[in-house]
Coordinates of C-alpha atoms in Angstrom, one line a residue:
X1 CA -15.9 -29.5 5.9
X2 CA -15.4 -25.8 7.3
X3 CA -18.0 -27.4 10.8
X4 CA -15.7 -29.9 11.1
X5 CA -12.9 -28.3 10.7
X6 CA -14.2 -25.8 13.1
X7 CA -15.2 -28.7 15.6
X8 CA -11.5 -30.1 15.5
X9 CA -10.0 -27.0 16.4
X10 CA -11.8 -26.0 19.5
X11 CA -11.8 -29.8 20.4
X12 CA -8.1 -29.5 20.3
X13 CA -8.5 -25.8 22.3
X14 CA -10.3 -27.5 25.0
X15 CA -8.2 -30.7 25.4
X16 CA -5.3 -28.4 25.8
X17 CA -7.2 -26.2 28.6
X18 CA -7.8 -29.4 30.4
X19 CA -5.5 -29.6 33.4
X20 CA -3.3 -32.4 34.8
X21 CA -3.9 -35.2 36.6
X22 CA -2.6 -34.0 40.2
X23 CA -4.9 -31.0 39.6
X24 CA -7.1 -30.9 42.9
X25 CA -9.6 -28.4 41.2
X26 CA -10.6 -30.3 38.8
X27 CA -13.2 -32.4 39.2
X28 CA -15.4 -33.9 36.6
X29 CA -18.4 -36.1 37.3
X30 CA -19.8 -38.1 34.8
X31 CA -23.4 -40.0 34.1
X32 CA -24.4 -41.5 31.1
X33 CA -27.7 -44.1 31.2
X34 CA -28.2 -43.3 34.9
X35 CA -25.0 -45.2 35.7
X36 CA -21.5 -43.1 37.6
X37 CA -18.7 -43.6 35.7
X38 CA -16.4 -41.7 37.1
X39 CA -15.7 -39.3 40.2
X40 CA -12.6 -36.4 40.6
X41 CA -11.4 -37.8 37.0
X42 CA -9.3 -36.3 34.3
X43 CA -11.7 -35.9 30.9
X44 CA -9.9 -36.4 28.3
X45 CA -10.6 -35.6 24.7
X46 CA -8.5 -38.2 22.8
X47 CA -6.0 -37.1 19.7
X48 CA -6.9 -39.3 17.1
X49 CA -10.0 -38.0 14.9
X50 CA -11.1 -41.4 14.2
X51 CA -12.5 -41.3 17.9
X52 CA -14.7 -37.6 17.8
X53 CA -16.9 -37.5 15.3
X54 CA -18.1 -33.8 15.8
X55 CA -20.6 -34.1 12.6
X56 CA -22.5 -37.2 14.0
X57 CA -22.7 -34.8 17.8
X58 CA -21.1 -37.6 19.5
X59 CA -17.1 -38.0 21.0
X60 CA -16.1 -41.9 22.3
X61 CA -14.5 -39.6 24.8
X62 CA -11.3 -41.2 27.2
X63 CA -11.6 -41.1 31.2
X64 CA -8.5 -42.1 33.1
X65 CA -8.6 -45.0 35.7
X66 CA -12.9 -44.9 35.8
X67 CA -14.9 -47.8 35.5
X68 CA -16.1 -48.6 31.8
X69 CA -19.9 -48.9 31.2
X70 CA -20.3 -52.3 30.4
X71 CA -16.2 -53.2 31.0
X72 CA -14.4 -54.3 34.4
X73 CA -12.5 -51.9 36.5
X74 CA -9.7 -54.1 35.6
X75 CA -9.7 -53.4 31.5
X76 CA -8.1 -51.1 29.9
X77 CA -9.1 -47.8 30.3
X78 CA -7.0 -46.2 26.9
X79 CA -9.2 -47.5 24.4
X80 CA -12.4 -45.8 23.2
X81 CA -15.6 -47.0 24.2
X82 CA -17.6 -49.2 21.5
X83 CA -20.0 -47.4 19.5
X84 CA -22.3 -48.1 21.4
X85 CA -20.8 -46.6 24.8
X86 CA -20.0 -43.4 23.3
X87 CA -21.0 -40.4 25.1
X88 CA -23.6 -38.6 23.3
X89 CA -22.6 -34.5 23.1
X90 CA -26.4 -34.0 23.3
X91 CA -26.2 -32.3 26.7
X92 CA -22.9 -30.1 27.2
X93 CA -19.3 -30.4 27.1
X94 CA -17.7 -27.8 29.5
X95 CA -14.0 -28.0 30.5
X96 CA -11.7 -26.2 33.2
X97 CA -11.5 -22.7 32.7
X98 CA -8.4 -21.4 31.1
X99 CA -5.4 -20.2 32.8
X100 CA -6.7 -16.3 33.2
X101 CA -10.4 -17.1 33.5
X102 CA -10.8 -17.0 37.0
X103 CA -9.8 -13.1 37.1
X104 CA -12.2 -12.2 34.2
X105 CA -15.8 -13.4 35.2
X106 CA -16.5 -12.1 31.3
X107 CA -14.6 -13.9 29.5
X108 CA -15.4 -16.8 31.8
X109 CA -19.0 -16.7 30.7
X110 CA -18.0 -16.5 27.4
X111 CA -16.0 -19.2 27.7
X112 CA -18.9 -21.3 29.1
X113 CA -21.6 -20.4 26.5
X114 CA -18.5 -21.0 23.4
X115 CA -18.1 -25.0 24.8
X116 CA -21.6 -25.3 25.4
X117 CA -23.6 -24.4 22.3
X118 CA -20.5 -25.7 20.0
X119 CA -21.4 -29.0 21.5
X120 CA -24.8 -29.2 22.8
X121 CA -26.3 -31.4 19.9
X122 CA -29.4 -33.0 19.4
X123 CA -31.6 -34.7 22.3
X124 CA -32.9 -37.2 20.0
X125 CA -35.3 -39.2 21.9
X126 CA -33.4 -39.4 25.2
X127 CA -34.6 -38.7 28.6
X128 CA -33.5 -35.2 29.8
X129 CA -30.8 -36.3 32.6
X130 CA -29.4 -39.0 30.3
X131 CA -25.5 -38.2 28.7
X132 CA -25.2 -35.0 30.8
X133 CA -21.9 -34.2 31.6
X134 CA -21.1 -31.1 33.5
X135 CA -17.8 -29.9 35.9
X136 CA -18.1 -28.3 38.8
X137 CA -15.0 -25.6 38.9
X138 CA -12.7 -24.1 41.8
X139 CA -14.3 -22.3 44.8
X140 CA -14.1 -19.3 43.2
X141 CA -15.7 -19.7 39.9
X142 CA -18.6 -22.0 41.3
X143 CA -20.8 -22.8 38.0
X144 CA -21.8 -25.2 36.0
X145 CA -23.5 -25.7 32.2
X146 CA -25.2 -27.9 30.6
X147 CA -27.7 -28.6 27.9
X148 CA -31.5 -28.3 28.3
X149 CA -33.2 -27.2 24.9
X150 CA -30.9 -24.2 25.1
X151 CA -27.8 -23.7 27.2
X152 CA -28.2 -23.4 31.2
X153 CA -26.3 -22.0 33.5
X154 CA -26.2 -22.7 37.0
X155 CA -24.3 -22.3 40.1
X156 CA -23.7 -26.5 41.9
X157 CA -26.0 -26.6 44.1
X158 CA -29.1 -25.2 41.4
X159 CA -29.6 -22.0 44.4
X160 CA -29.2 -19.9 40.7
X161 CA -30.2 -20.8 37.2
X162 CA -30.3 -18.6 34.0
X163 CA -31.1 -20.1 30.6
X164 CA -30.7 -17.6 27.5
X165 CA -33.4 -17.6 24.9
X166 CA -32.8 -16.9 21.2
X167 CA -35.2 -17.3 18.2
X168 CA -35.1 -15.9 14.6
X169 CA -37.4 -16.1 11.9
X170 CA -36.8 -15.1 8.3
X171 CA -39.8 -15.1 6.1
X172 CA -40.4 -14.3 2.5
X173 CA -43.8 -14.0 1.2
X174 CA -44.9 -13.8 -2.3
X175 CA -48.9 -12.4 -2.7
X176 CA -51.0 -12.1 -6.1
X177 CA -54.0 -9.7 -5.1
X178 CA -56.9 -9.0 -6.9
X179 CA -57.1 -5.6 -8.9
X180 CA -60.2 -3.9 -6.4
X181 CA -57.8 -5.4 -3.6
X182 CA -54.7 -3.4 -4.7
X183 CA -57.4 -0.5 -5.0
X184 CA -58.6 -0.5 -1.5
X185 CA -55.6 -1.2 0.0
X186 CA -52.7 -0.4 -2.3
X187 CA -50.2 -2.3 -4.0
X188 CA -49.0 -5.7 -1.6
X189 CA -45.8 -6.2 -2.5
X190 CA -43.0 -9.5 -2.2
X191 CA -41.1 -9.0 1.1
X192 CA -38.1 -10.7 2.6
X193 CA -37.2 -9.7 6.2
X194 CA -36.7 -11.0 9.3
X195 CA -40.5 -11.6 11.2
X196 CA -38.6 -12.1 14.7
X197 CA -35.3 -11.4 16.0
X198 CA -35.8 -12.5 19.9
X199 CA -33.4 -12.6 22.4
X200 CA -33.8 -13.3 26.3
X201 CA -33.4 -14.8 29.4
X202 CA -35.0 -17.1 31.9
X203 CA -34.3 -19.1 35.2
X204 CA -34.8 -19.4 38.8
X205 CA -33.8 -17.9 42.3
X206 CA -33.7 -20.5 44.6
X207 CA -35.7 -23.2 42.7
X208 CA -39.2 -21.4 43.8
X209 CA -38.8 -17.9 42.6
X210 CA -38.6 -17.3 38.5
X211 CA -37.8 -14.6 36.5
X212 CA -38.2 -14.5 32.2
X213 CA -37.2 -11.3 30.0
X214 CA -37.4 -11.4 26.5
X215 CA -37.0 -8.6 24.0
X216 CA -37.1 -8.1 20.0
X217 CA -35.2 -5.7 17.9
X218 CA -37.3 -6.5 14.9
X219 CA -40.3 -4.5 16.8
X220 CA -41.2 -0.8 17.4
X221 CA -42.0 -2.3 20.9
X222 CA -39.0 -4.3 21.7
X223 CA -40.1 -5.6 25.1
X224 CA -42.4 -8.5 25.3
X225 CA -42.1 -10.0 28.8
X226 CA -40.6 -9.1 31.4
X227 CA -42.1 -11.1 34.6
X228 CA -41.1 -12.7 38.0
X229 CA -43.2 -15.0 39.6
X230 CA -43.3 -17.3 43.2
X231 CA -43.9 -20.5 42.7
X232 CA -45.5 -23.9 44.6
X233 CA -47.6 -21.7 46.7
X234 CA -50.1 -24.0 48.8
X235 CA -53.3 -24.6 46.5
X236 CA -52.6 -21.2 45.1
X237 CA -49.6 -22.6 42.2
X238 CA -48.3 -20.1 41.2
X239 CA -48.1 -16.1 41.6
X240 CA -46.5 -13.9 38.4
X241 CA -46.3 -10.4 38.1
X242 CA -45.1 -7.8 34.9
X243 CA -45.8 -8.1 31.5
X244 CA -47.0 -11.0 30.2
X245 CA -49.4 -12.7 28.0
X246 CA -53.5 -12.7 29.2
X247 CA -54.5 -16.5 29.4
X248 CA -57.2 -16.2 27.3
X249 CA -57.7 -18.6 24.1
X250 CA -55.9 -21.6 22.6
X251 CA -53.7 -20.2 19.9
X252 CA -52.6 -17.6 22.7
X253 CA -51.4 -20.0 24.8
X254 CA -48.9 -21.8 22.4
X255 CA -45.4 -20.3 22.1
X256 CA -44.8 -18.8 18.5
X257 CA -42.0 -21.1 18.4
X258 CA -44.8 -24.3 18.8
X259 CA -47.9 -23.3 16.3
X260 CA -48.2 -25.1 13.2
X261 CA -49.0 -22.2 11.1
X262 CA -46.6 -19.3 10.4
X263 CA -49.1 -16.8 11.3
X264 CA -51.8 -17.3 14.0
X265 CA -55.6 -17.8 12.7
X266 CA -57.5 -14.4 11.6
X267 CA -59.9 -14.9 15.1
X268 CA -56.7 -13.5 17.2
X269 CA -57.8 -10.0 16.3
X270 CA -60.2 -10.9 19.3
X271 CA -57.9 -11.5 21.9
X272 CA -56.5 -9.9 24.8
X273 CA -53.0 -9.7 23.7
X274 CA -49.7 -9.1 26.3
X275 CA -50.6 -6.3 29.6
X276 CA -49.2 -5.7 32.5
X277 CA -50.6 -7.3 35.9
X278 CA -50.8 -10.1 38.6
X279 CA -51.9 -13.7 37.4
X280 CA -51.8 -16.7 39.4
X281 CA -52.2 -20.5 38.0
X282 CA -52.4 -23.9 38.8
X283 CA -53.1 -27.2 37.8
X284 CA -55.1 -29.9 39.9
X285 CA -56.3 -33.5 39.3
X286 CA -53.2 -35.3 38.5
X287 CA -53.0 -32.1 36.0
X288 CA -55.8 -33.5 34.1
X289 CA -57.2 -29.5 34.7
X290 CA -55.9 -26.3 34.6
X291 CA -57.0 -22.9 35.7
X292 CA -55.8 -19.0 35.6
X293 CA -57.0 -15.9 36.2
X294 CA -55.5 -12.4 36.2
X295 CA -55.9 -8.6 36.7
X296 CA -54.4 -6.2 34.1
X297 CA -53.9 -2.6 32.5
X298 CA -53.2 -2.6 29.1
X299 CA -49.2 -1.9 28.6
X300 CA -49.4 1.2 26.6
X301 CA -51.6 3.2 28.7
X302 CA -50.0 1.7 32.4
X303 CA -48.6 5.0 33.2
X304 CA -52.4 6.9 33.1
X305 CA -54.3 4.7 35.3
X306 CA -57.6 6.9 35.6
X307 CA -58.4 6.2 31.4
X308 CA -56.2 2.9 30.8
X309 CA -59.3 0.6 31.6
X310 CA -58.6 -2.9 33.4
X311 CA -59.1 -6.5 32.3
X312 CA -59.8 -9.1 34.3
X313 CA -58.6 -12.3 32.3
X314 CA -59.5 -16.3 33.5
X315 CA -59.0 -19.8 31.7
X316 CA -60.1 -23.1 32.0
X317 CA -58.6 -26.3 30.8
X318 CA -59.3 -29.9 30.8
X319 CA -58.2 -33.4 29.6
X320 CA -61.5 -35.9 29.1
X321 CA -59.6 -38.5 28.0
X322 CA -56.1 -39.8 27.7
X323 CA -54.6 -43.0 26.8
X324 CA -51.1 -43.3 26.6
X325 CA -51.2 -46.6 25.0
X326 CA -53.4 -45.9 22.2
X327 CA -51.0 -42.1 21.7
X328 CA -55.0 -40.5 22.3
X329 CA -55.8 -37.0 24.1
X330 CA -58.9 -35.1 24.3
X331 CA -58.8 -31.1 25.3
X332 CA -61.1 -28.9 26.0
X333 CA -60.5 -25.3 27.6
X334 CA -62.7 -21.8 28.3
X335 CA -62.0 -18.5 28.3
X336 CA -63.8 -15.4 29.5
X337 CA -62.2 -11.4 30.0
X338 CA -63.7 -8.8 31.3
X339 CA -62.2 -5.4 29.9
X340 CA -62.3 -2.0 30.0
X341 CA -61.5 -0.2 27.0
X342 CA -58.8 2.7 27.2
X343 CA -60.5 6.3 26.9
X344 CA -63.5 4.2 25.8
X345 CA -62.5 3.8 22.8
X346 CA -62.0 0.5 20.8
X347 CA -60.6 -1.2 18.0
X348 CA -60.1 -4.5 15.9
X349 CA -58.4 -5.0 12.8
X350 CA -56.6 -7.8 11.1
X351 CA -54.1 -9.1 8.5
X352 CA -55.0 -12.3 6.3
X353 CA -52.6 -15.3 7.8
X354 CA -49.6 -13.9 6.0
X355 CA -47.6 -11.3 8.6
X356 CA -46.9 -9.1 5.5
X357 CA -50.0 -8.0 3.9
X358 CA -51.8 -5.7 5.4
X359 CA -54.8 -5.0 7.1
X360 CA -57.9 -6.0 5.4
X361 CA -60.4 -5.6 8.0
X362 CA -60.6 -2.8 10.4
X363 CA -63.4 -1.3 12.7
X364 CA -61.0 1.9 13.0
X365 CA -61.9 3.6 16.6
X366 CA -64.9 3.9 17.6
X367 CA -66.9 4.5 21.3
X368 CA -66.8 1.6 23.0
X369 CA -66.7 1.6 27.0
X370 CA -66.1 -2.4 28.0
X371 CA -66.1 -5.5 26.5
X372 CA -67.2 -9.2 27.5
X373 CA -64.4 -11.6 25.6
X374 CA -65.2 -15.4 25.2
X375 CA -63.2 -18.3 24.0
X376 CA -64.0 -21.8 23.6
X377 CA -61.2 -24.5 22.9
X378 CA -61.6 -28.0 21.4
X379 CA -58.4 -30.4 20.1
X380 CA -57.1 -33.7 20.0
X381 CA -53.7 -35.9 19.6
X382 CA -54.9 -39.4 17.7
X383 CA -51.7 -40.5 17.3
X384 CA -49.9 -38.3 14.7
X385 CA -53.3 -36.6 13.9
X386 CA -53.8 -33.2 15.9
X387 CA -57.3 -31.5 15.7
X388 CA -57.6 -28.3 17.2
X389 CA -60.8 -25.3 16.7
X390 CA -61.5 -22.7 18.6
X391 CA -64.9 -20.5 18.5
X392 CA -64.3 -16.3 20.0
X393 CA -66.9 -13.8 20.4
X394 CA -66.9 -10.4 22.1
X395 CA -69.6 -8.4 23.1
X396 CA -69.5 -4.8 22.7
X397 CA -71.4 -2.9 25.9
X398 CA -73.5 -5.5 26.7
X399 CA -74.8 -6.8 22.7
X400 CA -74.4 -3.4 20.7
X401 CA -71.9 -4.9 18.7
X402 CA -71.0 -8.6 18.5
X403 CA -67.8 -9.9 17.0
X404 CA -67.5 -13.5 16.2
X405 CA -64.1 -15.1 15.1
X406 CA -63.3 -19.1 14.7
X407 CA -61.1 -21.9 13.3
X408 CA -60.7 -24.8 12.6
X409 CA -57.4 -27.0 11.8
X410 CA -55.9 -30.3 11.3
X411 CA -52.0 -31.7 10.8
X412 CA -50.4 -34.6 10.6
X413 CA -46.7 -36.0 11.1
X414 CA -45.8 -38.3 8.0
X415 CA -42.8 -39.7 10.0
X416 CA -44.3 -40.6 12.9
X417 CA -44.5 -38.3 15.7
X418 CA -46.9 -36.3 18.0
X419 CA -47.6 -33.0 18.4
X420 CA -46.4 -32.0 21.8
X421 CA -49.6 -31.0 24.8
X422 CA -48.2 -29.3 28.0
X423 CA -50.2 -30.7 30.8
X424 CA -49.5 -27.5 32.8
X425 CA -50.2 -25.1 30.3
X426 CA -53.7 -27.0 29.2
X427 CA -52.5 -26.3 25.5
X428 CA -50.5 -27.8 22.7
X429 CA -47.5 -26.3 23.8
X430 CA -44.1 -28.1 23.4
X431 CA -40.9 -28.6 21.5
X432 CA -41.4 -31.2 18.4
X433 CA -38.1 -33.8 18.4
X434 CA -37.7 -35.2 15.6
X435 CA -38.1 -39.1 15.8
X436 CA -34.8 -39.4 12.9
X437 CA -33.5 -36.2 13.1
X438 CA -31.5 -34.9 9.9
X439 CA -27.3 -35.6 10.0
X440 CA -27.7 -36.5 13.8
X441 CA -27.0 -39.4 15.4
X442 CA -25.3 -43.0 14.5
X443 CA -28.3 -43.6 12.0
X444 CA -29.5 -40.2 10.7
X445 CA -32.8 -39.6 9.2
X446 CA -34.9 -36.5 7.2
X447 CA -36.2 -34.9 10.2
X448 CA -40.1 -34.7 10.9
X449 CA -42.5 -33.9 8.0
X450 CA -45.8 -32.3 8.9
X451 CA -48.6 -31.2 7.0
X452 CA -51.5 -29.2 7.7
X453 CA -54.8 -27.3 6.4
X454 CA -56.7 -24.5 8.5
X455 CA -59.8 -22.7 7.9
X456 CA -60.8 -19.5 9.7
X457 CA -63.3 -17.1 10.2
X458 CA -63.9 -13.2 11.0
X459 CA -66.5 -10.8 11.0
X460 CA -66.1 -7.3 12.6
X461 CA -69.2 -5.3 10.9
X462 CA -72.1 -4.8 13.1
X463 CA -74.4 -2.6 14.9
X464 CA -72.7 1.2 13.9
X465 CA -69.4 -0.7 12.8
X466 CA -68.5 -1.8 9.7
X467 CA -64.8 -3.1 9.5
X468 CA -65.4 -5.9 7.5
X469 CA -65.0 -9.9 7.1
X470 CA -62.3 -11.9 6.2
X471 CA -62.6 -15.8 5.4
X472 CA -59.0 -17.7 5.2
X473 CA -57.8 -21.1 4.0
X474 CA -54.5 -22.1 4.6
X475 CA -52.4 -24.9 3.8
X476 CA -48.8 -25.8 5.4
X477 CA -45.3 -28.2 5.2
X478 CA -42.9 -28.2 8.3
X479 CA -39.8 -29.7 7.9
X480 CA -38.3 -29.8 11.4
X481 CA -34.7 -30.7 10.5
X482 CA -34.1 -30.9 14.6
X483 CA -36.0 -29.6 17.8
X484 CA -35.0 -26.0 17.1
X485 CA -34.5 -25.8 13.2
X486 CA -37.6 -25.9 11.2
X487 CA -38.3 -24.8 7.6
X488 CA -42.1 -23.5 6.7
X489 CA -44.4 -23.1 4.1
X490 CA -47.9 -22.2 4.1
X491 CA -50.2 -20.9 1.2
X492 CA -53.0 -18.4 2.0
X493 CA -56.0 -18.1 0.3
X494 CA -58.0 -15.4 1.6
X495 CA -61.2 -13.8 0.6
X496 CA -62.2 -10.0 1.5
X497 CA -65.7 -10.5 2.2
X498 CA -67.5 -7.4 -0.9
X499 CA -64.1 -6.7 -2.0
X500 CA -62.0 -9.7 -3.4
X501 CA -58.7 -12.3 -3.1
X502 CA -55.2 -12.2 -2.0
X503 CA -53.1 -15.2 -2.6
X504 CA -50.1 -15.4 -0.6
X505 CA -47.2 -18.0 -0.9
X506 CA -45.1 -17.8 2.5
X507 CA -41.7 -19.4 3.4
X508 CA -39.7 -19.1 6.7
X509 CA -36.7 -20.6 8.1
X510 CA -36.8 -20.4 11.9
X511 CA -33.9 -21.5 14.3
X512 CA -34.5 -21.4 18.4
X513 CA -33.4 -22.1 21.7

């Protein structure tokens, strides 16, 4: 009741903003299903709340003297459309600027970003250019906003684009650890905090020229990209530069706002992490193959270049088979780095799949001078079934020391839908929507229900270097009530290779954009 209530005051806020007919700035372009409905028009929002239905994200809005969808010109044009006409608030809803916007640019944005996330709703299982509605304002306030899995804002013509980024994660994790656990590594206690508080930016300069900058105040290190990059460079790709994530491994490569488990798979404490440096990427045969190689310095010692050590980083991916019809993909990917190790010195250590426990197994610093890092990636999509593994192993100066880490995972959607792959990326990368997503839409559903099972793998004693093995299983439920709310659970049971057992039970809710 207090949404709705909500809903029906800034509906009525907004249709008062909207201005009169014989208003030559206004002018408000319409497209629903690929078909114009309506060109320098006066959008109306109608009075009657029998017509908006803000709970089910859709308005059977009213557009003065422009052609119905699926009515002659000559109807009437001051009824609402049928159910079945109505304008789905999936995308945006942005008005004309109140009287006093134009001489405060602030409150302007404000303005923009209030109307747009109040009533950007659910995609559903629409194509992206379908129910997008957007204004284009006087000469001097020339921007635009819409909906694209997070707000976007845009000047007409697209010459500028900046999308904000927001994700939070709120975990509570219970753990039952064994007596010579709580011995070795002290007492693990229940915790309930925030894992990520993420907040950010992205967007273009010119359509070929991108920029992303993302930050989290949960973190001692708040900043974890910040990158431009030039892109459709002839048989080159793409060209990015600053901070950014290595392209090494399969996990790596997946957003944390896309992986099926709440934590990453213990073989992560072999990877290369986010540096500084220049990477440039590309995708070939009809995308059916990636590739990606980079030069870095590891962020933390940038500013002392004679003892920071470089890495140089590549990746391969590929797609053996696909068939659309059938809902089958094969992937396959490798990964090799090079790396110098900082003051040669290195270290690996790692936390069972539970964020809040702590370390378990640790190497501790010892003299190491470079490092040969490989990754090998193997997954498929068979229909709602995903498979994914992945085998690491890093060489130490040449084969003093070896470390392998692996996994090994499986999940399935109960209601019916596929786990995402990103053609560009070479990884299972993407935003999961919900087939019936929960309270949205004409006929809403229970959101997707996923469930999955992991087993992983690592070993960092040998040679001079004893830090110890670790063997996870790990079982999960996701609830994704829409694309960017998803509940979690996952129960670790994880096994201290000489030592003993930690049990963790592990909740999260997670909401992004």
């Amino acid at each position: 009741m207090l949404g709705k209530g909500l809903a029906n005051c800034l509906l009525t806020a907004i249709r008062r903003s909207i201005v009169d007919d014989d208003d030559p700035v206004a002018r408000v372009k319409l497209t629903a299903q690929g078909v114009q409905a309506g060109e320098n028009r006066r959008l109306l929002v109608p009075a009657e709340d029998d017509y908006c239905e803000p709970r089910l994200g859709r308005c059977c809005a009213l557009l003065d003297d422009a052609p119905r969808l699926g009515r002659d010109p000559g109807q009437s044009t001051h009824s609402p459309w049928e159910p079945g006409h109505c304008l789905s608030m999936h995308r945006a809803y942005v008005a004309k600027p109140m009287p006093g916007l134009r001489e405060s640019p602030s409150l302007a944005l404000a303005w923009l970003l209030l109307s747009g996330a109040v009533f950007a709703q659910e995609p559903g299982r629409l194509a992206p250019d379908d129910g997008r509605l957007s204004l284009t304002g006087p000469p001097d306030f020339p921007l635009e906003m819409y909906w694209l899995e997070g707000p976007v804002i845009r000047t007409p013509g697209g010459e500028f684009v900046l999308q904000p980024t927001f994700r939070f994660e709120y975990d509570f994790q219970s753990f039952n650890a064994d007596d010579d656990i709580e011995t070795a590594f002290g007492d693990i206690e229940d915790t309930a905090k925030f894992r990520r508080r993420r907040y950010g930016a992205k967007g273009t300069i010119y359509e070929r020229f991108g920029y992303a900058v993302e930050f989290d105040d949960s973190r001692n290190r708040p900043f974890l990209k910040a990158h431009a990059e030039i892109r459709e460079i002839p048989y080159l790709g793409m060209l990015r530069f600053g901070h950014m994530s290595e392209p090494f491994g399969g996990e790596r490569n997946i957003s944390g706002r896309f992986t099926v488990f709440m934590a990453r798979a213990l073989d992560d404490a072999l990877n290369t992490g986010r540096n500084t440096g220049l990477l440039a990427r590309n995708s070939v045969l009809d995308q059916r193959m990636t590739w990606a190689v980079g030069v870095f310095r590891p962020a933390e010692y940038a500013g002392d270049p004679e003892n920071s050590g470089i890495g140089i980083t590549g990746r391969v991916s590929a797609i053996p088979y696909e068939s659309e019809e059938d809902a089958m993909l094969l992937h396959s990917a490798f990964a090799y780095s090079y790396r110098q190790f900082p003051y040669d010195e290195a270290r690996f250590r790692r936390r069972p799949e539970a964020n809040f426990a702590p370390r378990l197994v640790d190497t501790g610093t010892f003299d190491a001078h470079y490092g040969n890092y490989f990754s090998l990636e193997l997954g498929a999509n068979l229909g709602s079934l995903n498979l994914q593994a992945e085998q690491k192993l890093v060489f130490v100066d040449g084969n003093d020391e070896v470390f392998p880490g692996t996994h090994a995972q499986v999940s399935y959607f109960l209601t019916g839908e596929q786990r995402p792959y990103n053609k560009g990326r070479g990884a299972f990368h993407g935003r999961l929507r919900p087939l019936h997503p929960l309270l949205i839409g004409d006929a809403p559903g229970i959101g997707a229900w996923e469930i999955a099972a992991r087993v992983s793998y690592l070993d960092l004693s040998d040679g001079s270097v004893n830090g110890g093995s670790l063997f996870d299983y790990t079982f999960g439920v996701n609830w994704y009530l829409n694309a960017y709310t998803r509940f979690m659970s996952n129960l670790v049971q994880s096994h201290r290779g000489g030592v003993g057992d930690v049990t963790a039970l592990t909740f999260r809710l997670m909401v992004d954009f």
